Amino acid sequence: MMFIYLDTRGGVLAAYLNAINVNCRFDTYEVNCVGIGNVCVTKDREHTGYGHRLMRAANEFISKAERPGILLCHDNLINFYKKCNWVELHSTNIKIAGKNYHFAVMTFPTFNVTNFEYIEINRNF
């Protein structure tokens, strides 16, 4: 599924993201999650609220799906996602599609635990 925001001034693409099914393992706990990826706002629409609106729509979708959301991001984006009610998960052993991953993993809604020995996600997104 893809979420797209068009700028009301002429229907120009302003922002988008995709949401896919991913299988995740957090230590011994396995769960099907909504993977949020490719969160993008066009350069000329940055810092105009489109990113927050997009993430609110994603959060609503995740809440209705009654599954946790998961996203992967670089450290410079952690604060943005925290403002969108996402929480960083911590682990020193993270694998995405069988490969080591060394950046942030975030979730919405918040898990009871945010520190894990091992996080594995079956595919990149």
PDB file of C-alpha atoms in Angstrom, residues 4-122:
ATOM      1  CA  ILE A   4       0.449   9.811  -1.265  1.00  0.00           C
ATOM      2  CA  TYR A   5      -0.157  13.463  -0.468  1.00  0.00           C
ATOM      3  CA  LEU A   6      -0.817  15.854  -3.302  1.00  0.00           C
ATOM      4  CA  ASP A   7      -0.329  19.561  -2.776  1.00  0.00           C
ATOM      5  CA  THR A   8      -3.713  21.253  -3.071  1.00  0.00           C
ATOM      6  CA  ARG A   9      -2.055  23.940  -5.183  1.00  0.00           C
ATOM      7  CA  GLY A  10      -2.303  22.140  -8.507  1.00  0.00           C
ATOM      8  CA  GLY A  11      -2.312  18.502  -7.365  1.00  0.00           C
ATOM      9  CA  VAL A  12       1.497  18.194  -7.414  1.00  0.00           C
ATOM     10  CA  LEU A  13       3.071  15.280  -5.555  1.00  0.00           C
ATOM     11  CA  ALA A  14       4.211  16.523  -2.138  1.00  0.00           C
ATOM     12  CA  ALA A  15       4.943  13.397  -0.064  1.00  0.00           C
ATOM     13  CA  TYR A  16       4.600   9.636  -0.027  1.00  0.00           C
ATOM     14  CA  LEU A  17       5.470   6.448   1.846  1.00  0.00           C
ATOM     15  CA  ASN A  18       4.816   2.771   1.439  1.00  0.00           C
ATOM     16  CA  ALA A  19       3.436   0.240   3.914  1.00  0.00           C
ATOM     17  CA  ILE A  20       4.183  -3.465   3.513  1.00  0.00           C
ATOM     18  CA  ASN A  21       3.797  -6.668   5.512  1.00  0.00           C
ATOM     19  CA  VAL A  22       7.007  -7.828   7.182  1.00  0.00           C
ATOM     20  CA  ASN A  23       7.728 -10.687   9.539  1.00  0.00           C
ATOM     21  CA  CYS A  24       9.760  -9.680  12.566  1.00  0.00           C
ATOM     22  CA  ARG A  25      11.406 -11.439  15.466  1.00  0.00           C
ATOM     23  CA  PHE A  26      12.255  -9.628  18.677  1.00  0.00           C
ATOM     24  CA  ASP A  27      14.315 -12.130  20.679  1.00  0.00           C
ATOM     25  CA  THR A  28      11.879 -15.089  20.775  1.00  0.00           C
ATOM     26  CA  TYR A  29       8.733 -13.071  20.025  1.00  0.00           C
ATOM     27  CA  GLU A  30       7.593 -13.334  16.379  1.00  0.00           C
ATOM     28  CA  VAL A  31       5.080 -10.889  14.943  1.00  0.00           C
ATOM     29  CA  ASN A  32       3.746  -9.709  11.606  1.00  0.00           C
ATOM     30  CA  CYS A  33       4.280  -5.948  11.373  1.00  0.00           C
ATOM     31  CA  VAL A  34       3.433  -3.102   9.039  1.00  0.00           C
ATOM     32  CA  GLY A  35       6.762  -1.975   7.588  1.00  0.00           C
ATOM     33  CA  ILE A  36       6.848   1.745   6.812  1.00  0.00           C
ATOM     34  CA  GLY A  37       9.420   2.681   4.199  1.00  0.00           C
ATOM     35  CA  ASN A  38      10.434   5.232   1.614  1.00  0.00           C
ATOM     36  CA  VAL A  39       9.037   8.143   3.606  1.00  0.00           C
ATOM     37  CA  CYS A  40       9.681  11.069   1.280  1.00  0.00           C
ATOM     38  CA  VAL A  41       8.686  14.717   1.078  1.00  0.00           C
ATOM     39  CA  THR A  42       9.620  16.654  -2.044  1.00  0.00           C
ATOM     40  CA  LYS A  43      12.427  19.141  -1.500  1.00  0.00           C
ATOM     41  CA  ASP A  44      10.222  22.184  -2.090  1.00  0.00           C
ATOM     42  CA  ARG A  45       7.662  20.933   0.491  1.00  0.00           C
ATOM     43  CA  GLU A  46      10.104  20.092   3.312  1.00  0.00           C
ATOM     44  CA  HIS A  47       9.333  21.666   6.705  1.00  0.00           C
ATOM     45  CA  THR A  48       5.729  22.385   5.692  1.00  0.00           C
ATOM     46  CA  GLY A  49       4.006  19.661   7.758  1.00  0.00           C
ATOM     47  CA  TYR A  50       3.556  17.110   4.984  1.00  0.00           C
ATOM     48  CA  GLY A  51       5.835  14.582   6.707  1.00  0.00           C
ATOM     49  CA  HIS A  52       3.868  14.804   9.947  1.00  0.00           C
ATOM     50  CA  ARG A  53       0.532  14.474   8.112  1.00  0.00           C
ATOM     51  CA  LEU A  54       1.874  11.472   6.242  1.00  0.00           C
ATOM     52  CA  MET A  55       3.012   9.793   9.460  1.00  0.00           C
ATOM     53  CA  ARG A  56      -0.334  10.534  11.167  1.00  0.00           C
ATOM     54  CA  ALA A  57      -2.058   8.721   8.297  1.00  0.00           C
ATOM     55  CA  ALA A  58       0.388   5.813   8.632  1.00  0.00           C
ATOM     56  CA  ASN A  59      -0.173   5.663  12.409  1.00  0.00           C
ATOM     57  CA  GLU A  60      -3.939   5.576  11.888  1.00  0.00           C
ATOM     58  CA  PHE A  61      -3.572   2.781   9.320  1.00  0.00           C
ATOM     59  CA  ILE A  62      -1.339   0.795  11.707  1.00  0.00           C
ATOM     60  CA  SER A  63      -3.776   1.283  14.594  1.00  0.00           C
ATOM     61  CA  LYS A  64      -6.687   0.029  12.499  1.00  0.00           C
ATOM     62  CA  ALA A  65      -4.611  -2.938  11.293  1.00  0.00           C
ATOM     63  CA  GLU A  66      -4.031  -3.865  14.960  1.00  0.00           C
ATOM     64  CA  ARG A  67      -0.410  -4.768  14.215  1.00  0.00           C
ATOM     65  CA  PRO A  68       2.735  -2.960  15.252  1.00  0.00           C
ATOM     66  CA  GLY A  69       4.452  -0.686  12.784  1.00  0.00           C
ATOM     67  CA  ILE A  70       8.183  -0.908  12.175  1.00  0.00           C
ATOM     68  CA  LEU A  71      10.519   1.410  10.302  1.00  0.00           C
ATOM     69  CA  LEU A  72      14.222   1.665   9.611  1.00  0.00           C
ATOM     70  CA  CYS A  73      15.989   5.018   9.625  1.00  0.00           C
ATOM     71  CA  HIS A  74      19.276   6.824   9.960  1.00  0.00           C
ATOM     72  CA  ASP A  75      20.102   8.557  13.229  1.00  0.00           C
ATOM     73  CA  ASN A  76      19.402  12.045  11.841  1.00  0.00           C
ATOM     74  CA  LEU A  77      15.701  11.128  11.439  1.00  0.00           C
ATOM     75  CA  ILE A  78      15.089   9.646  14.893  1.00  0.00           C
ATOM     76  CA  ASN A  79      13.827  12.929  16.400  1.00  0.00           C
ATOM     77  CA  PHE A  80      11.367  13.455  13.537  1.00  0.00           C
ATOM     78  CA  TYR A  81       9.855   9.998  14.071  1.00  0.00           C
ATOM     79  CA  LYS A  82       9.786  10.484  17.850  1.00  0.00           C
ATOM     80  CA  LYS A  83       7.678  13.616  17.255  1.00  0.00           C
ATOM     81  CA  CYS A  84       5.348  11.340  15.268  1.00  0.00           C
ATOM     82  CA  ASN A  85       4.940   9.047  18.322  1.00  0.00           C
ATOM     83  CA  TRP A  86       7.406   6.362  17.236  1.00  0.00           C
ATOM     84  CA  VAL A  87       9.857   4.805  19.698  1.00  0.00           C
ATOM     85  CA  GLU A  88      13.374   3.603  19.019  1.00  0.00           C
ATOM     86  CA  LEU A  89      14.133  -0.062  19.717  1.00  0.00           C
ATOM     87  CA  HIS A  90      17.601  -0.951  20.955  1.00  0.00           C
ATOM     88  CA  SER A  91      19.669  -3.994  20.067  1.00  0.00           C
ATOM     89  CA  THR A  92      23.284  -4.697  19.202  1.00  0.00           C
ATOM     90  CA  ASN A  93      22.298  -7.571  16.912  1.00  0.00           C
ATOM     91  CA  ILE A  94      19.913  -6.518  14.128  1.00  0.00           C
ATOM     92  CA  LYS A  95      19.460  -8.400  10.866  1.00  0.00           C
ATOM     93  CA  ILE A  96      17.412  -7.265   7.879  1.00  0.00           C
ATOM     94  CA  ALA A  97      16.913  -9.891   5.171  1.00  0.00           C
ATOM     95  CA  GLY A  98      19.780 -11.863   6.717  1.00  0.00           C
ATOM     96  CA  LYS A  99      22.271  -8.955   6.671  1.00  0.00           C
ATOM     97  CA  ASN A 100      23.623  -6.987   9.615  1.00  0.00           C
ATOM     98  CA  TYR A 101      21.952  -3.616  10.096  1.00  0.00           C
ATOM     99  CA  HIS A 102      23.560  -0.767  12.065  1.00  0.00           C
ATOM    100  CA  PHE A 103      20.985   2.021  12.022  1.00  0.00           C
ATOM    101  CA  ALA A 104      17.804   2.767  13.977  1.00  0.00           C
ATOM    102  CA  VAL A 105      14.753   0.523  14.222  1.00  0.00           C
ATOM    103  CA  MET A 106      11.591   2.245  15.425  1.00  0.00           C
ATOM    104  CA  THR A 107       8.096   1.063  16.299  1.00  0.00           C
ATOM    105  CA  PHE A 108       4.567   2.357  16.702  1.00  0.00           C
ATOM    106  CA  PRO A 109       2.747   1.802  18.975  1.00  0.00           C
ATOM    107  CA  THR A 110       5.262   1.344  21.763  1.00  0.00           C
ATOM    108  CA  PHE A 111       6.194  -2.177  22.840  1.00  0.00           C
ATOM    109  CA  ASN A 112       6.329  -2.929  26.570  1.00  0.00           C
ATOM    110  CA  VAL A 113      10.070  -3.542  26.102  1.00  0.00           C
ATOM    111  CA  THR A 114      12.390  -1.476  23.903  1.00  0.00           C
ATOM    112  CA  ASN A 115      15.670  -3.338  24.492  1.00  0.00           C
ATOM    113  CA  PHE A 116      16.221  -6.640  22.726  1.00  0.00           C
ATOM    114  CA  GLU A 117      19.203  -8.929  22.361  1.00  0.00           C
ATOM    115  CA  TYR A 118      18.187  -9.757  18.787  1.00  0.00           C
ATOM    116  CA  ILE A 119      15.948  -8.162  16.151  1.00  0.00           C
ATOM    117  CA  GLU A 120      15.363  -9.834  12.800  1.00  0.00           C
ATOM    118  CA  ILE A 121      13.186  -8.557   9.945  1.00  0.00           C
ATOM    119  CA  ASN A 122      12.615 -10.846   6.967  1.00  0.00           C
TER     120      ASN A 122
END
